[in-house]
XYZ file of C-alpha atoms in Angstrom:
329
model
C -89.869 -25.343 7.543
C -88.583 -28.374 9.470
C -91.015 -29.904 11.985
C -89.624 -31.376 15.138
C -91.424 -33.545 17.785
C -90.041 -33.758 21.355
C -90.756 -36.177 24.139
C -89.197 -37.275 27.485
C -89.019 -41.020 28.023
C -88.210 -43.038 31.158
C -87.595 -41.693 34.622
C -87.762 -37.917 34.975
C -84.776 -35.705 35.635
C -84.049 -32.056 36.237
C -82.813 -29.568 33.651
C -84.457 -30.583 30.324
C -86.503 -27.304 30.144
C -83.192 -25.519 29.399
C -82.619 -27.786 26.443
C -86.015 -27.071 24.996
C -85.451 -23.295 24.815
C -82.938 -23.341 21.990
C -85.161 -25.649 19.979
C -88.225 -23.286 19.990
C -86.578 -19.975 19.445
C -85.808 -20.726 15.810
C -88.234 -19.103 13.215
C -87.547 -21.752 10.642
C -88.516 -24.726 12.953
C -91.908 -25.810 14.191
C -91.777 -27.757 17.408
C -94.563 -29.949 18.749
C -94.400 -31.881 22.070
C -96.050 -34.844 23.615
C -96.460 -35.892 27.250
C -96.132 -39.596 28.172
C -92.923 -40.603 26.343
C -93.136 -42.763 23.238
C -96.631 -44.046 24.056
C -97.809 -40.556 24.352
C -97.102 -39.872 20.644
C -99.912 -42.278 19.879
C -102.178 -41.910 22.940
C -102.006 -38.150 23.624
C -102.620 -34.881 21.814
C -99.659 -32.792 20.580
C -99.056 -29.427 21.981
C -96.822 -26.424 21.456
C -94.667 -24.389 23.756
C -94.089 -20.612 23.758
C -90.537 -19.294 24.198
C -91.459 -17.072 27.240
C -93.234 -20.125 28.796
C -90.041 -22.139 28.532
C -87.799 -19.284 29.628
C -89.743 -19.038 32.838
C -89.504 -22.795 33.419
C -85.702 -23.223 33.326
C -85.512 -22.914 37.069
C -88.451 -25.135 37.728
C -88.423 -28.886 38.771
C -91.654 -29.248 36.803
C -90.582 -30.400 33.390
C -92.524 -29.113 30.462
C -92.464 -32.655 29.044
C -94.173 -35.231 31.310
C -92.250 -38.419 31.099
C -93.276 -42.089 31.169
C -91.931 -45.598 30.695
C -93.307 -46.919 27.446
C -94.388 -50.218 25.919
C -95.026 -49.382 22.202
C -91.418 -49.113 21.071
C -90.744 -52.765 21.978
C -93.406 -54.037 19.671
C -93.285 -53.879 15.824
C -96.921 -52.868 15.694
C -96.278 -50.170 18.375
C -93.416 -48.678 16.465
C -95.626 -48.607 13.311
C -98.175 -46.655 15.185
C -95.622 -44.213 16.427
C -94.191 -43.631 12.928
C -97.642 -43.336 11.486
C -98.750 -40.710 14.003
C -95.614 -38.681 13.428
C -96.026 -38.923 9.628
C -99.653 -37.645 9.889
C -98.292 -34.592 11.705
C -95.545 -34.157 8.998
C -92.825 -34.479 11.621
C -89.270 -34.492 10.115
C -87.360 -35.353 13.169
C -88.210 -36.911 16.645
C -86.120 -35.671 19.618
C -86.073 -37.871 22.685
C -84.837 -36.985 26.150
C -84.074 -40.297 27.895
C -81.719 -42.880 29.262
C -80.320 -46.246 28.076
C -83.680 -47.871 27.315
C -84.955 -44.861 25.503
C -81.782 -44.852 23.479
C -82.410 -48.399 22.286
C -86.026 -47.494 21.344
C -84.741 -44.446 19.451
C -82.436 -46.570 17.505
C -85.256 -49.067 16.511
C -87.332 -46.133 15.246
C -84.591 -44.591 13.336
C -83.601 -47.924 11.676
C -87.239 -48.244 10.552
C -87.266 -44.892 8.891
C -88.184 -42.256 11.444
C -85.321 -39.857 11.811
C -84.601 -39.667 15.509
C -82.139 -37.954 17.856
C -81.497 -38.599 21.589
C -80.442 -36.256 24.413
C -79.195 -38.085 27.507
C -81.521 -37.679 30.499
C -81.058 -39.781 33.637
C -79.969 -38.986 37.119
C -77.968 -42.173 37.033
C -75.300 -40.795 34.653
C -74.648 -44.366 33.545
C -74.876 -44.212 29.695
C -71.603 -45.245 28.260
C -71.124 -42.833 25.340
C -71.492 -39.624 27.304
C -69.677 -38.260 30.439
C -72.773 -36.315 31.656
C -76.503 -36.872 31.551
C -79.181 -34.220 32.300
C -80.387 -34.489 35.866
C -77.202 -35.930 37.435
C -75.820 -32.798 38.975
C -79.146 -31.829 40.477
C -79.560 -35.350 41.922
C -76.109 -35.099 43.520
C -76.958 -31.717 44.946
C -80.006 -33.202 46.785
C -77.821 -35.906 48.322
C -75.044 -33.315 49.215
C -77.584 -31.085 50.898
C -79.001 -33.996 52.918
C -75.512 -34.930 54.005
C -74.746 -31.414 55.069
C -77.868 -31.415 57.242
C -76.940 -35.020 58.607
C -73.547 -33.636 59.795
C -75.370 -30.921 61.634
C -77.757 -33.347 63.490
C -75.007 -35.812 64.108
C -72.816 -33.161 65.680
C -75.679 -31.987 67.826
C -76.554 -35.555 68.979
C -73.612 -37.975 68.630
C -73.491 -41.640 69.287
C -75.236 -42.779 66.166
C -74.449 -43.974 62.667
C -76.443 -42.231 59.740
C -76.989 -44.102 56.562
C -78.307 -42.264 53.393
C -79.571 -44.299 50.527
C -78.908 -42.728 47.092
C -80.647 -43.516 43.789
C -78.692 -44.664 40.781
C -80.294 -48.027 39.847
C -77.264 -50.427 39.362
C -74.741 -47.641 39.196
C -73.004 -45.773 41.961
C -72.311 -42.367 40.319
C -74.846 -40.399 42.357
C -73.726 -42.128 45.638
C -70.004 -41.591 44.991
C -70.211 -37.965 43.897
C -72.683 -37.223 46.701
C -70.484 -38.841 49.351
C -67.426 -36.952 48.178
C -69.174 -33.585 48.002
C -70.914 -34.111 51.375
C -67.887 -35.577 53.237
C -69.339 -38.921 54.176
C -67.186 -41.323 56.147
C -68.010 -44.281 53.897
C -69.806 -45.050 50.708
C -71.198 -48.447 49.511
C -71.159 -48.883 45.785
C -72.437 -51.640 43.476
C -69.260 -51.382 41.302
C -67.001 -51.873 44.389
C -67.831 -54.753 46.681
C -67.546 -53.713 50.190
C -65.178 -55.455 52.692
C -67.522 -55.582 55.642
C -64.673 -55.980 58.195
C -63.145 -52.866 56.811
C -66.451 -51.001 56.919
C -67.154 -52.024 60.550
C -63.612 -51.013 61.546
C -63.930 -47.686 59.745
C -67.328 -46.824 61.467
C -66.054 -48.101 64.809
C -63.199 -45.657 64.589
C -65.576 -42.801 63.582
C -67.744 -43.528 66.568
C -64.620 -43.453 68.867
C -63.379 -40.168 67.403
C -63.811 -36.679 68.780
C -67.202 -36.128 67.080
C -68.609 -39.545 67.845
C -70.686 -40.346 64.694
C -70.349 -41.942 61.313
C -72.159 -41.141 58.062
C -72.527 -43.837 55.326
C -73.886 -43.322 51.837
C -75.340 -46.465 50.242
C -76.151 -46.702 46.508
C -79.585 -48.395 46.020
C -77.942 -50.905 43.639
C -75.713 -52.163 46.537
C -78.618 -52.605 48.807
C -81.198 -54.266 46.612
C -81.265 -57.212 44.257
C -81.851 -56.470 40.613
C -85.474 -57.636 41.036
C -86.277 -54.603 43.304
C -83.888 -51.928 42.033
C -85.890 -48.704 42.107
C -87.656 -49.690 45.311
C -86.649 -47.743 48.350
C -85.433 -49.070 51.630
C -82.884 -51.666 50.548
C -80.313 -50.136 52.832
C -82.472 -50.746 55.870
C -81.257 -54.352 56.206
C -77.660 -53.315 55.863
C -78.153 -50.799 58.585
C -79.530 -53.562 60.871
C -76.430 -55.622 60.251
C -74.167 -52.661 61.071
C -76.219 -51.890 64.231
C -76.000 -55.383 65.427
C -72.309 -55.734 64.744
C -71.353 -52.415 66.441
C -74.023 -52.271 69.060
C -74.883 -48.733 67.931
C -78.056 -47.107 66.623
C -78.314 -46.625 62.842
C -80.635 -43.936 61.589
C -81.742 -43.859 57.999
C -82.396 -41.099 55.430
C -84.019 -41.847 52.096
C -84.183 -38.770 49.901
C -85.813 -40.963 47.263
C -87.687 -39.290 44.531
C -86.580 -35.877 45.683
C -83.414 -36.717 43.798
C -85.428 -36.912 40.526
C -87.423 -33.727 40.926
C -84.594 -31.483 42.145
C -84.354 -27.774 41.287
C -81.963 -27.920 38.251
C -78.474 -26.779 39.253
C -76.205 -24.727 36.985
C -74.362 -27.639 35.687
C -77.589 -29.223 34.407
C -78.838 -25.972 32.915
C -75.630 -25.249 30.956
C -75.277 -28.766 29.764
C -78.866 -28.710 28.617
C -78.391 -25.403 26.684
C -75.303 -26.876 24.960
C -77.135 -30.154 24.178
C -80.120 -28.230 22.755
C -77.939 -26.211 20.476
C -76.179 -29.361 19.175
C -79.518 -30.898 18.397
C -80.322 -27.867 16.254
C -77.038 -28.193 14.462
C -77.649 -31.875 13.870
C -81.044 -31.167 12.373
C -79.771 -28.415 10.094
C -77.029 -30.806 8.873
C -79.442 -33.685 8.396
C -77.435 -35.652 10.934
C -80.097 -37.814 12.530
C -79.864 -41.243 13.963
C -77.333 -39.983 16.600
C -77.262 -39.460 20.358
C -75.963 -36.160 21.477
C -73.626 -36.170 24.602
C -70.850 -34.518 26.470
C -67.101 -35.240 26.771
C -64.589 -32.934 28.335
C -67.029 -30.100 28.440
C -67.841 -30.295 24.762
C -70.820 -31.901 22.940
C -70.485 -34.873 20.669
C -72.671 -37.014 18.533
C -72.549 -40.789 18.178
C -74.579 -42.896 15.871
C -77.324 -44.714 17.767
C -76.487 -48.096 16.110
C -73.003 -47.950 17.348
C -73.650 -47.323 20.990
C -73.124 -50.424 23.107
C -75.319 -51.319 26.039
C -72.416 -51.188 28.497
C -72.878 -48.926 31.445
C -70.559 -45.951 32.063
C -68.032 -46.894 34.783
C -67.222 -44.846 37.813
C -64.700 -42.002 37.324
C -61.448 -43.524 38.344
C -60.158 -40.220 39.726
C -63.181 -40.107 42.070
C -62.626 -43.583 43.134
C -59.025 -42.780 44.088
C -60.222 -39.630 45.896
C -62.739 -41.765 47.884
C -60.089 -44.335 48.821
C -57.740 -41.558 49.944
C -60.459 -40.184 52.126
C -61.153 -43.777 53.547
C -64.666 -43.892 52.126
C -63.952 -47.174 50.410
C -61.549 -49.982 51.103
């Protein structure tokens, strides 16, 4: 019987419970789990999950695996401790839910003899080898719902500019998709330097229009320096500049960590099920040392050692759509 250990590493994201369900419903596999990411393998007790427990959790924003940012994988001694703990539990394969940093750590462990697989989990959707990461769709849904509500209050009380700050670290995937889905008037992206004269002209036109308001989505990576990415409120200074230039009040909305703990949407649940089944297939075939991902609606596997650190770029079709809708210059 194959023994699999599962962890979540890095920032949390919605949808991973649906990926766990296929893993634990196989009679010829034993699955143990750890809270606390890579460090939790050494520092916490292993536990098991029951199929009905997981089935009831697929609609929950409370992940069955508590995540954490870890230190041990970046030290040779730390990796030795991780491998030793897994060996003591007779673990054949380690399955990691995580983003770019977790991917690099998975590769280090795999290269040193611990068979490892990675499933992409980050709301940022910025990992270069896959078109979709778990949590992205649910985060975009939070931004979209907030924009829907902002349109309502802006209609009811015009004469203001509303700025929503979206998560995404140094990538603008959440901001761009949310702005398009929520019909914002403009979006500020780290990958697309804004022309301030264009932005002010655009918002001035919105304020002078029949509805008398403007809505801007600002990606956190556009509003903050690299030193403070992940901190909220970087868009406040941008809002002050807009308010001063247009002599109009700017009101801010920061959905913040609600984007990370969203109720998982259908897209995340279906992707998670597909990814979970692909992990099982990889384990059956002895195909470890790979990252499982999505491309054109299908799963794929890429050797961990071959994945570059480059971030996934914005979807060019969505960029064109945003430009056609006058959201970007």
